[in-house]
mmCIF file of C-alpha atoms in Angstrom:
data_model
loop_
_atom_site.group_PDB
_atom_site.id
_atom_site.type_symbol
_atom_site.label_atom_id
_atom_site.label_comp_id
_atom_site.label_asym_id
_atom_site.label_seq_id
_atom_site.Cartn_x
_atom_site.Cartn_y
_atom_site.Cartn_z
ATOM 1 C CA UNK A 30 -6.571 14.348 -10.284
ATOM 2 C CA UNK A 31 -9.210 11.462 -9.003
ATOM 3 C CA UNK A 32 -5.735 9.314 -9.309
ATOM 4 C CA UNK A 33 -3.831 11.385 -6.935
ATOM 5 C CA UNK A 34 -6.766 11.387 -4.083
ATOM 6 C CA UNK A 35 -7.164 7.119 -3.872
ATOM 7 C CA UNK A 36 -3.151 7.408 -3.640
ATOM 8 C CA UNK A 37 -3.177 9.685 -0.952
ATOM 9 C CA UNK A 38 -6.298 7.829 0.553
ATOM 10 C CA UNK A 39 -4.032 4.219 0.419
ATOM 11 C CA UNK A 40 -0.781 5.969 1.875
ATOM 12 C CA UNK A 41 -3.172 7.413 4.669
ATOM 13 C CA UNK A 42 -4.401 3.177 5.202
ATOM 14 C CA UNK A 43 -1.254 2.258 4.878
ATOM 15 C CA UNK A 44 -0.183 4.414 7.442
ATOM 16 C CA UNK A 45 -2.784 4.196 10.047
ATOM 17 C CA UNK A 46 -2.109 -0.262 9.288
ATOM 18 C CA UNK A 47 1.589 0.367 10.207
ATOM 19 C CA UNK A 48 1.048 2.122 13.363
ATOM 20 C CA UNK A 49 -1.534 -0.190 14.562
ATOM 21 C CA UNK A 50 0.876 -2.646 13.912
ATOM 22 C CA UNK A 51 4.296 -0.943 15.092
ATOM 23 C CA UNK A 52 1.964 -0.438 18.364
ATOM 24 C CA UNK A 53 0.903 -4.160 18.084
ATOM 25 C CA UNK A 54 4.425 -5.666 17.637
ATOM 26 C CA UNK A 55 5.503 -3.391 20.335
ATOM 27 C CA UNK A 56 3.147 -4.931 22.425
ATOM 28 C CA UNK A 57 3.621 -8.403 21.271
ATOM 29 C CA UNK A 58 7.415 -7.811 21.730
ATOM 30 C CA UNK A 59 7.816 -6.536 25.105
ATOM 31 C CA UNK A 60 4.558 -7.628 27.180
ATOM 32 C CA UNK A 61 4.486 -10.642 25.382
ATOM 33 C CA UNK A 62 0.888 -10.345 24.560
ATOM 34 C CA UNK A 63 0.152 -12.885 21.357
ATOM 35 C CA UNK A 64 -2.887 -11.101 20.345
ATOM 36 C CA UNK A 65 -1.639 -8.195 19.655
ATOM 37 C CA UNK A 66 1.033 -10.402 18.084
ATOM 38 C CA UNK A 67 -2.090 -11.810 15.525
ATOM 39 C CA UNK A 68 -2.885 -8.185 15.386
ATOM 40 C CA UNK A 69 0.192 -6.985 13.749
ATOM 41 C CA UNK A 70 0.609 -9.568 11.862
ATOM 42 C CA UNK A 71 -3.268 -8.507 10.428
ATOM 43 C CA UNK A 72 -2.356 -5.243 9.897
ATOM 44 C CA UNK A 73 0.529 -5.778 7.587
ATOM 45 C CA UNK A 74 -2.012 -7.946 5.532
ATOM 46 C CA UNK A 75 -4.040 -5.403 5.181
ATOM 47 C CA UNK A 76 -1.219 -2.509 4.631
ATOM 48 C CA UNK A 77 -0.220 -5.071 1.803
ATOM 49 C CA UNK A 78 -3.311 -5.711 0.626
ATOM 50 C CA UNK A 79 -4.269 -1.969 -0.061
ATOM 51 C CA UNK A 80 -1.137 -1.185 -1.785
ATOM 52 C CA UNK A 81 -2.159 -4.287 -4.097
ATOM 53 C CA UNK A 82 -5.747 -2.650 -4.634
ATOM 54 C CA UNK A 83 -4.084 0.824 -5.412
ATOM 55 C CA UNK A 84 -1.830 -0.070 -7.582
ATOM 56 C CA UNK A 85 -4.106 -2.966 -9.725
ATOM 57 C CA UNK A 86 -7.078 0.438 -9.293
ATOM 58 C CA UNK A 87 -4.283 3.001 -10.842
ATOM 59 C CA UNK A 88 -2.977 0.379 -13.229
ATOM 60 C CA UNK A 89 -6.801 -0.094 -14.533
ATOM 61 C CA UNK A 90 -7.458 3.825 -14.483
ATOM 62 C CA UNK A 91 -4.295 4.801 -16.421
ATOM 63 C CA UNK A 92 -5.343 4.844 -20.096
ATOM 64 C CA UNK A 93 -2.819 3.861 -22.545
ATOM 65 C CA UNK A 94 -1.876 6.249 -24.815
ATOM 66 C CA UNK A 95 -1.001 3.623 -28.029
ATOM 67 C CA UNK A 96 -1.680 0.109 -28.189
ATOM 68 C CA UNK A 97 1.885 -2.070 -26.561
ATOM 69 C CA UNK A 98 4.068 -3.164 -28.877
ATOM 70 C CA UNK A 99 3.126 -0.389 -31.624
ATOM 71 C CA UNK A 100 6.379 1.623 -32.521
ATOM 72 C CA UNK A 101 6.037 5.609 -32.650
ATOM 73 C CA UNK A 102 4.341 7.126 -35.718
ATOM 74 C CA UNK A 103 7.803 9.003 -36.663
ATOM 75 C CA UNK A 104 9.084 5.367 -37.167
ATOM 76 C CA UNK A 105 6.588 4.604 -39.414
ATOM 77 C CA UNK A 106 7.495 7.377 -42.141
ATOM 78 C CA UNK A 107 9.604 6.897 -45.224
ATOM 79 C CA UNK A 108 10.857 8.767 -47.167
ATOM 80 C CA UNK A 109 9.353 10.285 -50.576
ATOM 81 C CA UNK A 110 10.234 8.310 -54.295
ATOM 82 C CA UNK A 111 13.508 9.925 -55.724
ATOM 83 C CA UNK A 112 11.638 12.802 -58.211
ATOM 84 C CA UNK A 113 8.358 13.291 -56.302
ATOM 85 C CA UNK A 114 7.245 16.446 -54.622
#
């Protein structure tokens, strides 16, 4: 469950980054104001930058459940020798 809180945490960043900078580039569009220009540009590094934290955090979190390239334990069984019980 700790998983599911830092994603809604980064969606809630990553929203708040992209309406500081819709706002920004608004303003940087249409008044022609080049810091808020440098603003939005800012805020999609850092909308970028904390979906690359959450997803190297939830990568790192997420146990695996067998090692990679291990095949499934049902591929591993044979068949018992003609006469055996």
């Amino acid at each position: 469950m700790r998983n599911y809180a830092v994603h809604l945490i980064c969606h809630l960043l990553v929203l708040l980054a992209g309406l500081a900078g819709g706002i920004a580039t608004g303003l940087w569009w249409f008044e022609g104001n080049v810091a808020a220009g440098w603003l939005a540009l800012l805020a999609l590094v850092v909308a970028l930058g904390v979906l690359a934290l959450q997803t190297s955090y939830l990568r790192r979190e997420r146990a695996p459940s067998r090692p990679r390239g291990s095949r499934d334990s049902r591929a591993r069984r044979t068949l018992p020798e003609p006469g055996t019980r």
